[in-house]
Structure formats: structure tokens, C-alpha cells
Coordinates of N, CA and C and ligand atoms in Angstrom, one line a residue:
M18 N 79.8 116.0 91.0 CA 79.1 115.7 92.3 C 80.0 116.1 93.5
P19 N 79.5 116.8 94.5 CA 80.3 117.3 95.6 C 80.9 116.1 96.3
K20 N 82.1 116.2 96.8 CA 82.7 115.1 97.6 C 82.1 115.0 99.0
A21 N 81.9 113.8 99.5 CA 81.2 113.6 100.8 C 82.1 114.1 101.9
E22 N 81.4 114.6 102.9 CA 82.1 115.0 104.2 C 82.6 113.7 104.8
L23 N 83.8 113.7 105.3 CA 84.3 112.5 105.9 C 84.7 112.8 107.4
P24 N 84.6 111.8 108.3 CA 85.0 112.1 109.6 C 86.5 112.4 109.7
A25 N 87.0 113.2 110.6 CA 88.4 113.5 110.8 C 89.1 112.2 111.0
S26 N 90.3 112.0 110.4 CA 91.0 110.7 110.6 C 91.7 110.7 111.9
A27 N 92.0 109.5 112.4 CA 92.9 109.2 113.5 C 92.6 110.1 114.7
A28 N 91.5 109.8 115.3 CA 91.0 110.7 116.4 C 92.1 111.1 117.4
D29 N 93.0 110.2 117.8 CA 94.0 110.6 118.8 C 95.3 111.0 118.1
G30 N 95.4 111.0 116.8 CA 96.5 111.4 116.1 C 97.8 110.5 116.3
A31 N 97.6 109.4 117.0 CA 98.8 108.6 117.3 C 99.2 107.8 116.1
F32 N 98.2 107.4 115.3 CA 98.5 106.5 114.2 C 97.7 107.0 113.0
E33 N 98.4 107.8 112.1 CA 97.7 108.4 111.0 C 97.3 107.3 110.0
V34 N 96.1 107.5 109.5 CA 95.5 106.5 108.6 C 95.1 107.1 107.3
P35 N 95.1 106.3 106.3 CA 94.5 106.8 105.0 C 93.0 107.1 105.1
R36 N 92.6 108.0 104.3 CA 91.1 108.3 104.3 C 90.3 107.1 103.8
H37 N 90.7 106.5 102.7 CA 89.9 105.4 102.1 C 90.8 104.2 101.9
V38 N 90.4 103.1 102.5 CA 91.0 101.8 102.3 C 90.1 100.9 101.6
A39 N 90.5 100.2 100.6 CA 89.7 99.2 99.9 C 90.3 97.8 100.0
I40 N 89.5 96.8 100.2 CA 90.1 95.5 100.4 C 89.5 94.4 99.5
I41 N 90.4 93.7 98.9 CA 90.0 92.5 98.1 C 90.2 91.3 99.1
M42 N 89.1 90.8 99.6 CA 89.1 89.8 100.7 C 89.3 88.4 100.0
D43 N 90.5 88.0 99.8 CA 90.8 86.7 99.0 C 91.4 85.6 99.9
G44 N 91.0 84.4 99.5 CA 91.7 83.3 100.2 C 90.8 82.5 101.1
N45 N 89.5 82.7 101.1 CA 88.6 82.0 102.0 C 88.7 80.5 101.7
G46 N 88.7 80.2 100.4 CA 88.7 78.7 100.0 C 90.0 78.1 100.4
R47 N 91.1 78.7 100.2 CA 92.4 78.1 100.5 C 92.5 78.0 102.0
W48 N 92.0 79.0 102.7 CA 92.1 78.9 104.2 C 91.4 77.6 104.7
A49 N 90.2 77.3 104.1 CA 89.4 76.2 104.4 C 90.1 74.9 104.0
A50 N 90.6 74.9 102.7 CA 91.3 73.7 102.2 C 92.5 73.3 103.0
A51 N 93.2 74.3 103.5 CA 94.4 74.0 104.3 C 94.1 73.4 105.6
R52 N 92.8 73.4 106.0 CA 92.3 72.8 107.3 C 91.4 71.6 107.1
G53 N 91.3 71.2 105.8 CA 90.4 70.1 105.5 C 88.9 70.4 105.7
L54 N 88.6 71.7 105.6 CA 87.2 72.2 105.9 C 86.5 72.5 104.5
P55 N 85.2 72.5 104.5 CA 84.5 72.9 103.3 C 84.7 74.4 103.0
R56 N 84.6 74.8 101.7 CA 84.8 76.2 101.4 C 83.8 77.1 102.1
T57 N 82.6 76.6 102.4 CA 81.6 77.4 103.1 C 82.1 77.9 104.4
E58 N 82.9 77.0 105.1 CA 83.5 77.4 106.4 C 84.5 78.5 106.2
G59 N 85.2 78.5 105.1 CA 86.1 79.6 104.9 C 85.4 80.9 104.7
H60 N 84.2 80.9 104.0 CA 83.5 82.1 103.8 C 82.9 82.6 105.1
R61 N 82.4 81.6 105.9 CA 81.8 81.9 107.2 C 82.8 82.6 108.1
R62 N 84.0 82.1 108.1 CA 85.1 82.7 108.9 C 85.5 84.1 108.3
G63 N 85.3 84.2 107.0 CA 85.6 85.4 106.3 C 84.7 86.5 106.8
V64 N 83.4 86.2 107.1 CA 82.5 87.2 107.6 C 83.0 87.7 109.0
E65 N 83.5 86.7 109.8 CA 84.0 87.1 111.1 C 85.1 88.1 111.0
A66 N 86.0 87.8 110.0 CA 87.2 88.7 109.8 C 86.7 90.1 109.3
L67 N 85.6 90.0 108.5 CA 85.0 91.3 108.0 C 84.5 92.1 109.2
R68 N 83.7 91.5 110.1 CA 83.2 92.2 111.3 C 84.3 92.9 112.1
A69 N 85.4 92.1 112.3 CA 86.5 92.6 113.1 C 87.2 93.8 112.4
T70 N 87.3 93.7 111.1 CA 88.0 94.7 110.3 C 87.1 96.0 110.3
V71 N 85.8 95.9 110.2 CA 85.0 97.1 110.2 C 85.2 97.8 111.5
R72 N 85.1 97.0 112.6 CA 85.3 97.5 113.9 C 86.7 98.3 114.0
A73 N 87.7 97.6 113.6 CA 89.1 98.2 113.7 C 89.2 99.4 112.8
A74 N 88.6 99.4 111.7 CA 88.7 100.6 110.8 C 88.0 101.8 111.4
G75 N 86.8 101.5 112.0 CA 86.1 102.6 112.7 C 86.9 103.2 113.9
E76 N 87.5 102.3 114.7 CA 88.3 102.7 115.8 C 89.5 103.5 115.4
M77 N 90.1 103.1 114.2 CA 91.3 103.7 113.8 C 91.1 105.1 113.1
G78 N 89.8 105.4 112.8 CA 89.5 106.7 112.2 C 89.6 106.7 110.7
I79 N 89.6 105.5 110.1 CA 89.5 105.4 108.6 C 88.2 106.0 108.2
G80 N 88.2 106.8 107.1 CA 86.9 107.4 106.6 C 86.0 106.5 105.8
V81 N 86.6 105.8 104.9 CA 85.9 104.9 104.0 C 86.6 103.5 103.9
L82 N 85.8 102.5 104.1 CA 86.3 101.1 103.9 C 85.5 100.4 102.8
T83 N 86.1 100.1 101.7 CA 85.4 99.4 100.6 C 85.8 98.0 100.6
I84 N 84.8 97.1 100.5 CA 85.1 95.7 100.6 C 84.5 95.0 99.4
F85 N 85.3 94.1 98.7 CA 84.9 93.4 97.5 C 84.2 92.1 98.0
S86 N 82.9 92.1 98.0 CA 82.2 91.0 98.7 C 81.7 90.0 97.7
F87 N 81.3 90.4 96.5 CA 80.9 89.5 95.4 C 81.1 90.1 94.1
S88 N 82.0 89.5 93.2 CA 82.3 90.1 92.0 C 81.3 89.7 90.9
S89 N 81.3 90.5 89.8 CA 80.4 90.2 88.7 C 80.8 88.8 88.1
E90 N 82.1 88.4 88.3 CA 82.6 87.2 87.8 C 82.3 86.0 88.7
N91 N 81.9 86.3 90.0 CA 81.7 85.2 91.0 C 80.5 84.3 90.6
W92 N 79.6 84.8 89.7 CA 78.4 84.0 89.3 C 78.9 82.7 88.6
S93 N 80.1 82.6 88.1 CA 80.6 81.4 87.4 C 81.0 80.3 88.4
R94 N 80.9 80.6 89.7 CA 81.2 79.5 90.7 C 80.1 78.5 90.8
P95 N 80.3 77.3 91.3 CA 79.2 76.4 91.4 C 78.0 77.0 92.1
P96 N 76.7 76.7 91.6 CA 75.5 77.3 92.2 C 75.4 77.2 93.7
A97 N 75.9 76.1 94.3 CA 75.8 76.0 95.7 C 76.6 77.0 96.4
E98 N 77.8 77.3 95.9 CA 78.7 78.3 96.5 C 78.1 79.7 96.3
V99 N 77.5 80.0 95.1 CA 76.9 81.3 94.9 C 75.7 81.5 95.9
R100 N 74.9 80.4 96.1 CA 73.8 80.5 97.1 C 74.4 80.7 98.5
D101 N 75.5 80.1 98.8 CA 76.1 80.3 100.1 C 76.5 81.7 100.3
L102 N 77.2 82.3 99.3 CA 77.6 83.7 99.5 C 76.4 84.7 99.6
M103 N 75.4 84.4 98.8 CA 74.1 85.2 98.9 C 73.6 85.1 100.3
G104 N 73.5 83.9 100.8 CA 73.0 83.6 102.2 C 73.8 84.4 103.2
L105 N 75.2 84.4 103.0 CA 76.0 85.1 104.0 C 75.7 86.6 104.0
L106 N 75.5 87.1 102.8 CA 75.2 88.6 102.8 C 73.9 88.8 103.5
R107 N 72.8 88.0 103.2 CA 71.5 88.2 103.9 C 71.7 88.2 105.4
R108 N 72.5 87.1 105.9 CA 72.7 87.0 107.3 C 73.5 88.2 107.9
F109 N 74.5 88.6 107.1 CA 75.3 89.7 107.6 C 74.5 91.0 107.8
I110 N 73.6 91.3 106.8 CA 72.8 92.5 106.9 C 71.8 92.3 108.0
R111 N 71.1 91.1 108.0 CA 70.1 91.0 109.1 C 70.7 91.0 110.5
H112 N 71.8 90.4 110.7 CA 72.4 90.3 112.1 C 73.2 91.5 112.4
D113 N 73.8 92.2 111.5 CA 74.8 93.2 111.8 C 74.4 94.6 111.6
L114 N 73.2 94.8 110.9 CA 72.9 96.1 110.5 C 72.6 97.0 111.7
A115 N 71.8 96.5 112.7 CA 71.5 97.3 113.8 C 72.8 97.8 114.5
D116 N 73.7 96.8 114.6 CA 75.0 97.1 115.3 C 75.8 98.2 114.6
L117 N 75.8 98.0 113.2 CA 76.6 99.0 112.4 C 75.9 100.4 112.6
H118 N 74.6 100.4 112.6 CA 73.9 101.7 112.8 C 74.2 102.3 114.1
R119 N 74.1 101.5 115.2 CA 74.4 101.9 116.5 C 75.9 102.5 116.6
N120 N 76.7 102.0 115.8 CA 78.1 102.5 115.8 C 78.4 103.6 114.8
N121 N 77.3 104.2 114.3 CA 77.4 105.4 113.4 C 78.0 105.1 112.1
V122 N 77.9 103.8 111.7 CA 78.5 103.4 110.3 C 77.5 103.7 109.3
R123 N 77.9 104.3 108.2 CA 77.0 104.5 107.0 C 77.3 103.4 106.0
V124 N 76.3 102.7 105.5 CA 76.5 101.6 104.5 C 76.2 102.2 103.1
R125 N 77.1 102.0 102.2 CA 76.8 102.3 100.8 C 77.0 101.0 100.0
V126 N 76.4 100.9 98.8 CA 76.6 99.7 98.0 C 76.9 100.2 96.6
I127 N 77.9 99.5 96.0 CA 78.2 99.7 94.6 C 78.1 98.4 93.8
G128 N 77.8 98.5 92.5 CA 77.7 97.2 91.7 C 76.3 97.3 91.0
E129 N 76.1 96.2 90.3 CA 74.8 96.1 89.5 C 73.8 95.4 90.3
R130 N 72.7 96.1 90.6 CA 71.7 95.5 91.5 C 70.6 94.8 90.7
D131 N 70.5 95.0 89.4 CA 69.4 94.5 88.6 C 69.3 93.0 88.6
D132 N 70.5 92.3 88.6 CA 70.6 90.8 88.5 C 70.4 90.2 89.9
L133 N 70.2 90.9 91.0 CA 70.2 90.3 92.3 C 68.7 89.9 92.6
A134 N 68.6 88.9 93.5 CA 67.3 88.5 94.0 C 66.6 89.7 94.6
P135 N 65.3 89.8 94.5 CA 64.6 91.0 95.0 C 64.8 91.2 96.5
D136 N 64.8 90.1 97.3 CA 65.0 90.3 98.7 C 66.4 90.9 99.1
I137 N 67.4 90.5 98.3 CA 68.8 91.0 98.5 C 68.8 92.5 98.1
R138 N 68.1 92.8 97.0 CA 68.1 94.3 96.6 C 67.5 95.1 97.8
R139 N 66.4 94.5 98.3 CA 65.7 95.3 99.4 C 66.6 95.4 100.6
L140 N 67.3 94.3 101.0 CA 68.2 94.4 102.2 C 69.2 95.5 102.0
L141 N 69.8 95.5 100.8 CA 70.9 96.5 100.5 C 70.3 97.9 100.6
E142 N 69.1 98.1 100.0 CA 68.5 99.4 100.1 C 68.2 99.8 101.5
E143 N 67.7 98.8 102.3 CA 67.3 99.0 103.7 C 68.6 99.5 104.5
A144 N 69.7 98.8 104.2 CA 71.0 99.1 104.9 C 71.4 100.6 104.6
E145 N 71.3 100.9 103.3 CA 71.6 102.3 102.9 C 70.7 103.3 103.5
E146 N 69.4 103.0 103.5 CA 68.4 103.9 104.0 C 68.5 104.2 105.5
L147 N 68.6 103.1 106.2 CA 68.7 103.2 107.7 C 69.9 104.0 108.1
T148 N 71.0 103.9 107.4 CA 72.3 104.5 107.9 C 72.6 105.8 107.2
R149 N 71.7 106.2 106.3 CA 72.0 107.4 105.5 C 72.5 108.6 106.2
A150 N 72.0 108.9 107.4 CA 72.4 110.1 108.1 C 73.6 109.9 109.0
N151 N 74.1 108.7 109.1 CA 75.3 108.4 110.0 C 76.5 109.1 109.4
D152 N 77.4 109.6 110.3 CA 78.6 110.3 109.8 C 79.9 109.8 110.3
G153 N 79.8 108.5 110.7 CA 81.1 107.8 111.1 C 81.7 107.1 109.9
L154 N 82.3 106.0 110.1 CA 82.9 105.2 109.0 C 81.9 104.9 107.9
I155 N 82.3 105.1 106.6 CA 81.5 104.7 105.5 C 82.0 103.3 105.0
V156 N 81.1 102.3 105.1 CA 81.4 101.0 104.6 C 80.8 100.8 103.2
V157 N 81.6 100.7 102.2 CA 81.1 100.5 100.8 C 81.1 99.1 100.5
V158 N 80.0 98.5 100.3 CA 79.9 97.0 100.0 C 79.9 96.9 98.4
A159 N 80.9 96.4 97.9 CA 81.0 96.1 96.4 C 80.3 94.8 96.2
F160 N 79.1 94.7 95.7 CA 78.4 93.5 95.6 C 77.8 93.3 94.2
N161 N 78.1 92.2 93.6 CA 77.8 92.0 92.1 C 78.5 93.2 91.4
Y162 N 79.8 93.4 91.8 CA 80.6 94.5 91.3 C 81.7 94.1 90.4
G163 N 81.8 94.8 89.3 CA 82.9 94.7 88.4 C 83.3 96.1 87.9
A164 N 84.6 96.4 87.9 CA 84.9 97.8 87.5 C 84.7 98.1 86.1
R165 N 84.9 97.2 85.2 CA 84.6 97.5 83.8 C 83.1 97.7 83.6
Q166 N 82.3 96.9 84.2 CA 80.9 97.1 84.1 C 80.5 98.5 84.7
E167 N 81.1 98.9 85.8 CA 80.8 100.2 86.4 C 81.2 101.3 85.5
I168 N 82.3 101.2 84.8 CA 82.7 102.2 83.9 C 81.8 102.2 82.7
A169 N 81.3 101.0 82.2 CA 80.4 101.0 81.1 C 79.1 101.7 81.5
R170 N 78.6 101.4 82.8 CA 77.4 102.1 83.2 C 77.6 103.6 83.2
A171 N 78.7 104.1 83.7 CA 79.0 105.5 83.7 C 79.0 106.1 82.3
A172 N 79.5 105.3 81.3 CA 79.6 105.7 79.9 C 78.1 105.8 79.4
Q173 N 77.3 104.8 79.8 CA 75.9 104.9 79.3 C 75.2 106.2 79.8
R174 N 75.5 106.5 81.1 CA 74.9 107.7 81.7 C 75.4 109.0 80.9
L175 N 76.7 109.0 80.6 CA 77.2 110.1 79.8 C 76.5 110.2 78.4
A176 N 76.4 109.0 77.8 CA 75.8 109.0 76.4 C 74.3 109.4 76.5
A177 N 73.6 109.0 77.5 CA 72.2 109.4 77.7 C 72.1 110.9 77.8
D178 N 73.0 111.5 78.6 CA 73.0 113.0 78.7 C 73.3 113.7 77.4
V179 N 74.3 113.1 76.6 CA 74.6 113.7 75.3 C 73.4 113.6 74.4
A180 N 72.7 112.4 74.4 CA 71.6 112.2 73.5 C 70.4 113.1 73.9
A181 N 70.3 113.4 75.2 CA 69.2 114.2 75.6 C 69.5 115.7 75.5
G182 N 70.7 116.0 75.0 CA 71.1 117.4 74.8 C 71.5 118.1 76.0
K183 N 71.8 117.3 77.1 CA 72.2 118.0 78.4 C 73.7 118.1 78.5
L184 N 74.4 117.5 77.6 CA 75.9 117.5 77.7 C 76.4 117.6 76.3
A185 N 77.4 118.5 76.1 CA 78.0 118.6 74.8 C 79.1 117.5 74.6
L186 N 79.3 117.1 73.4 CA 80.3 116.0 73.1 C 81.7 116.4 73.7
E187 N 82.0 117.7 73.5 CA 83.3 118.2 74.0 C 83.4 118.2 75.6
A188 N 82.2 118.1 76.2 CA 82.2 118.1 77.7 C 82.5 116.7 78.3
I189 N 82.8 115.7 77.4 CA 83.1 114.4 77.9 C 84.6 114.4 78.3
T190 N 84.8 114.4 79.6 CA 86.1 114.4 80.1 C 86.2 113.3 81.1
A191 N 87.5 113.1 81.6 CA 87.7 112.1 82.7 C 86.8 112.4 83.9
E192 N 86.7 113.7 84.2 CA 86.0 114.2 85.3 C 84.5 113.9 85.1
A193 N 84.0 114.1 83.9 CA 82.6 113.9 83.6 C 82.2 112.4 83.8
L194 N 83.1 111.6 83.3 CA 82.8 110.1 83.4 C 83.0 109.7 84.9
G195 N 84.0 110.2 85.6 CA 84.2 109.9 87.0 C 83.1 110.2 87.8
S196 N 82.4 111.4 87.5 CA 81.3 111.8 88.3 C 80.0 111.0 88.1
R197 N 80.1 110.1 87.2 CA 78.9 109.2 86.9 C 79.2 107.8 87.4
L198 N 80.2 107.5 88.1 CA 80.5 106.2 88.7 C 79.5 106.0 89.9
D199 N 79.5 104.7 90.4 CA 78.5 104.3 91.4 C 78.5 105.1 92.7
A200 N 79.7 105.5 93.2 CA 79.8 106.2 94.4 C 80.8 107.4 94.2
A201 N 80.4 108.3 93.2 CA 81.3 109.3 92.7 C 81.6 110.4 93.7
D202 N 80.8 110.5 94.8 CA 81.1 111.5 95.8 C 82.2 111.1 96.8
L203 N 82.6 109.8 96.7 CA 83.6 109.4 97.7 C 85.0 109.6 97.1
P204 N 86.0 109.8 98.0 CA 87.3 110.0 97.4 C 87.9 108.6 96.9
D205 N 88.8 108.7 96.0 CA 89.4 107.4 95.5 C 90.2 106.7 96.6
P206 N 90.3 105.4 96.5 CA 91.0 104.7 97.6 C 92.5 105.2 97.7
D207 N 93.0 105.5 98.8 CA 94.4 105.8 99.0 C 95.2 104.4 99.0
L208 N 94.6 103.4 99.6 CA 95.3 102.1 99.8 C 94.3 101.0 99.4
I209 N 94.8 100.1 98.5 CA 94.1 98.9 98.2 C 94.9 97.7 98.7
I210 N 94.2 96.9 99.6 CA 94.9 95.7 100.1 C 94.3 94.5 99.5
R211 N 95.1 93.5 99.1 CA 94.6 92.2 98.7 C 95.3 91.2 99.5
T212 N 94.5 90.3 100.1 CA 95.0 89.2 100.9 C 95.3 88.0 100.0
S213 N 95.9 87.0 100.6 CA 96.1 85.7 100.1 C 97.4 85.6 99.2
G214 N 98.1 86.7 99.0 CA 99.3 86.7 98.2 C 99.2 86.9 96.7
E215 N 97.9 86.9 96.3 CA 97.7 87.2 94.8 C 98.0 88.6 94.6
Q216 N 98.6 88.9 93.4 CA 99.0 90.3 93.2 C 98.3 90.9 91.9
R217 N 97.0 91.1 92.0 CA 96.3 91.7 90.8 C 95.0 92.3 91.4
L218 N 94.4 93.2 90.5 CA 93.2 93.9 90.9 C 91.9 93.2 90.6
S219 N 91.9 92.2 89.7 CA 90.7 91.4 89.4 C 89.4 92.2 89.2
N220 N 89.5 93.3 88.3 CA 88.3 94.0 88.0 C 87.7 94.8 89.2
F221 N 88.6 95.2 90.1 CA 88.1 96.0 91.3 C 88.6 97.4 91.2
L222 N 87.7 98.4 91.2 CA 87.9 99.8 91.2 C 89.0 100.3 90.3
L223 N 88.9 99.8 89.0 CA 90.0 100.1 88.1 C 90.2 101.6 87.8
W224 N 89.1 102.3 87.7 CA 89.1 103.7 87.5 C 89.7 104.4 88.7
Q225 N 89.1 104.1 89.9 CA 89.5 104.8 91.1 C 90.9 104.5 91.6
A226 N 91.5 103.4 91.1 CA 92.8 102.9 91.6 C 93.9 103.6 90.9
A227 N 93.7 104.6 90.1 CA 94.7 105.3 89.3 C 96.0 105.6 90.1
Y228 N 95.7 106.2 91.3 CA 96.9 106.6 92.1 C 96.9 105.9 93.5
S229 N 96.2 104.8 93.6 CA 96.1 104.1 94.9 C 97.4 103.3 95.1
E230 N 97.8 103.2 96.3 CA 99.0 102.4 96.7 C 98.4 100.9 96.8
L231 N 99.1 100.0 96.3 CA 98.6 98.6 96.4 C 99.5 97.8 97.4
V232 N 98.9 97.2 98.3 CA 99.6 96.4 99.3 C 99.1 95.0 99.3
F233 N 99.9 94.0 99.1 CA 99.5 92.6 99.0 C 100.0 91.9 100.2
V234 N 99.1 91.3 101.0 CA 99.5 90.6 102.2 C 99.3 89.1 102.0
P235 N 100.3 88.3 102.6 CA 100.2 86.8 102.3 C 99.0 86.2 103.1
A236 N 98.5 86.8 104.2 CA 97.5 86.1 105.0 C 96.2 85.8 104.2
Y237 N 95.6 84.7 104.4 CA 94.3 84.4 103.8 C 93.3 85.3 104.5
W238 N 92.2 85.6 103.8 CA 91.3 86.6 104.4 C 90.8 86.2 105.8
P239 N 90.4 85.0 106.1 CA 89.9 84.7 107.5 C 90.9 85.0 108.6
D240 N 92.2 85.0 108.2 CA 93.2 85.3 109.3 C 93.5 86.8 109.4
F241 N 92.8 87.6 108.6 CA 93.1 89.1 108.6 C 92.6 89.7 109.9
D242 N 93.3 90.5 110.5 CA 92.9 91.2 111.7 C 93.4 92.6 111.8
R243 N 93.2 93.2 112.9 CA 93.6 94.6 113.1 C 95.1 94.8 112.9
A244 N 95.9 93.8 113.4 CA 97.4 93.9 113.3 C 97.8 93.8 111.8
T245 N 97.1 93.0 111.0 CA 97.4 92.9 109.5 C 97.0 94.2 108.9
L246 N 95.9 94.8 109.3 CA 95.5 96.1 108.7 C 96.5 97.2 109.1
E247 N 96.9 97.2 110.3 CA 97.9 98.2 110.7 C 99.2 98.0 110.0
G248 N 99.6 96.7 109.7 CA 100.9 96.4 109.0 C 100.8 97.0 107.6
A249 N 99.6 96.8 106.9 CA 99.4 97.2 105.6 C 99.5 98.8 105.5
I250 N 98.9 99.4 106.6 CA 98.9 100.9 106.6 C 100.3 101.4 106.8
E251 N 101.1 100.7 107.6 CA 102.5 101.1 107.9 C 103.3 101.0 106.5
E252 N 103.0 100.0 105.8 CA 103.7 99.8 104.5 C 103.3 101.0 103.6
Y253 N 102.0 101.3 103.6 CA 101.5 102.4 102.8 C 102.2 103.7 103.2
R254 N 102.4 103.9 104.4 CA 103.0 105.2 104.9 C 104.4 105.3 104.5
R255 N 105.1 104.2 104.2 CA 106.5 104.2 103.7 C 106.6 104.6 102.3
R256 N 105.4 104.5 101.5 CA 105.5 104.8 100.1 C 105.5 106.3 99.9
E257 N 106.1 106.7 98.8 CA 106.0 108.2 98.4 C 104.9 108.3 97.3
R258 N 104.0 109.2 97.5 CA 102.9 109.3 96.5 C 103.2 110.6 95.7
R259 N 103.3 110.5 94.4 CA 103.6 111.7 93.6 C 102.5 112.1 92.7
F260 N 101.5 111.3 92.5 CA 100.3 111.7 91.7 C 100.8 112.2 90.3
G261 N 101.8 111.6 89.7 CA 102.3 112.0 88.4 C 103.2 113.2 88.4
G262 N 103.4 113.9 89.6 CA 104.2 115.1 89.7 C 105.6 114.6 90.2
L263 N 106.4 115.6 90.7 CA 107.7 115.3 91.2 C 107.8 115.4 92.7
V264 N 106.9 116.1 93.3 CA 107.0 116.3 94.7 C 106.2 115.1 95.4
A265 N 106.9 114.5 96.4 CA 106.3 113.4 97.1 C 105.4 113.9 98.2
R266 N 104.2 113.3 98.3 CA 103.4 113.6 99.4 C 103.4 112.4 100.3
T267 N 103.3 112.5 101.6 CA 103.4 111.4 102.5 C 102.2 110.6 102.4
G268 N 102.3 109.3 102.8 CA 101.2 108.3 102.7 C 99.8 108.9 103.0
S269 N 99.6 109.2 104.3 CA 98.2 109.6 104.7 C 98.0 111.0 104.8
Ligands
FPP7 C1 87.5 85.2 98.2 O1 87.8 83.9 98.6 C2 86.3 85.7 98.8 C3 85.1 85.9 98.1 C4 84.7 85.4 96.8 C5 84.0 86.6 98.7 C6 84.4 87.4 100.0 C7 83.3 87.1 100.9 C8 83.4 87.1 102.2 C9 84.5 87.6 103.0 C10 82.2 86.6 103.0 C11 81.0 87.2 102.5 C12 80.7 88.5 103.0 C13 79.6 89.2 102.6 C14 79.2 90.4 103.3 C15 78.8 88.6 101.5 P1 87.9 82.8 97.6 O2 86.7 81.9 97.7 O3 88.1 83.3 96.2 O4 89.1 82.0 98.1 P2 90.2 81.1 97.2 O5 90.8 82.0 96.2 O6 91.1 80.6 98.2 O7 89.4 80.0 96.6

């Protein structure tokens, strides 16, 4: 699949940024508990941090921002919390879609849609449809997303092509599988940020993370802001990226 055209990074050239930043937005519950508030309040404040982050990413000239909004494993939370997270997504799309569209943001969605309520599926499709022609920041919403499940889906697509005689067994390569992932036209993340001090990927973008730089920040997600994002990017820029070779390429 051809790679998507991305907007030129860092419009003013003053602060070079990675093309693709992915974020594991963790710590809403702990943020709330630390204040004696219900977890729902942590998620609500998490949406506010998300709005500010999307704005900052657009202003900074980041090409793609992927956000882990609901994992395949989040269904195991208490039903009331699952309902709350679904409600937040509904409200986020209903309230923010027009604004995102006005700001030239293109919304993409990765994850398994079949298990979602029909109205949520429709909202996600509507967001993708409305913003399809926008050529600013691409926001990839990972919703009901798990990386192992995504890789299994890609393997099913490969197997279907082999069974249909469209693909030879010997043509199964990493590239062939990668090209069947949910958003195969987008570049792999250069930088993956996880908030709340936890240091793991938790089934997020396992295939695409092969050469991503990982930055873990102590802040809980509701406290994440432009300064935290800039700090993570500064840390990324200090890293040497060698992609398995010997010659270092600079961060962004
Ligand atoms: C992790 O906090 C966060 C999530 C499970 C979901 C992230 C969701 C949002 C930022 C708001 C929803 C946004 C949309 C668009 C649906 P946690 O609950 O795991 O926190 P904890 O580890 O401290 O308990």
C-alpha cells in the first residue's frame, strides 16, 4: 500500500518534531484517586488533556498522532466504567468533530469494530468520512484495539489471499503482512509515549513499534500538556536511531 502523504513537519523549523507520535494515555484512575474523585472524573479530565494534546500536536507540525483510547482488554473493567468510556467517545466525536474538521484534522480509526455498539461504529465512520480529504494532522484513534488482534487480522487477510490463489506462499513476507495492518499506509511511530510511569507497551502497536523510541513520563494522563509533549520530544531527539545498522540517524 502506498504511504500516505503527510504535512511537512515543524512549519517554522524552530522545533523539529517526529512525524508520528503515539501515546498510551495512562493514569486517569490514579489521577482521580489521588484527589479523592471518582474514576469517571479522571477519564473526563483525560478527554480535556486529549483535546489540548491534539491542538498542540497540530500546532507543532506533527504528522500523525495515534492515541490508545480503549484497548481490547478494557472490556474486563466494571460494566459502569466501560459504559462511561463509551459515553466519552460518543461525546468526544459529537462535540469535537466539527472543530477537528475545521482545523483540517483527518481522523482515522484502528481496532476491531465488529464488537462495538452500532451507533459508535457509525460515529467512527462518520468521523473518518467527514475528514477524509483533510491534509493536516492525522489523528489515529485506537479504539477496541489490541496489537496481537490486529496482527491476527492481518494474518487472516494474508491467508485469505493465499487461499484465493492471489498470493503465493513464498510471497508471505514481513512487508506483505505489514501491508495488511489496519492503517498500513501510515508510517510507523517514531516515538511512543506512555504516561503514569508504567513502562510497558500493553499490546499497543507491537508490530509498528519495532524501531520506535519509547519515552515514559511520570505524569498521569490528565496532567499531560504541551510542555510534557515537548519534553518527551526533546528526550526523543537525544536518542540515536540506528534501525539495526551502525550509522546513527538523528531523532526527527
Ligand atoms: C487509562 O487510565 C486510560 C484509559 C483506559 C482510556 C483513555 C481514555 C481517555 C483519555 C478518555 C477517553 C477518550 C476517548 C476519546 C474515548 P486508567 O483508567 O487505566 O488509569 P489507572 O491506570 O490509573 O487506573
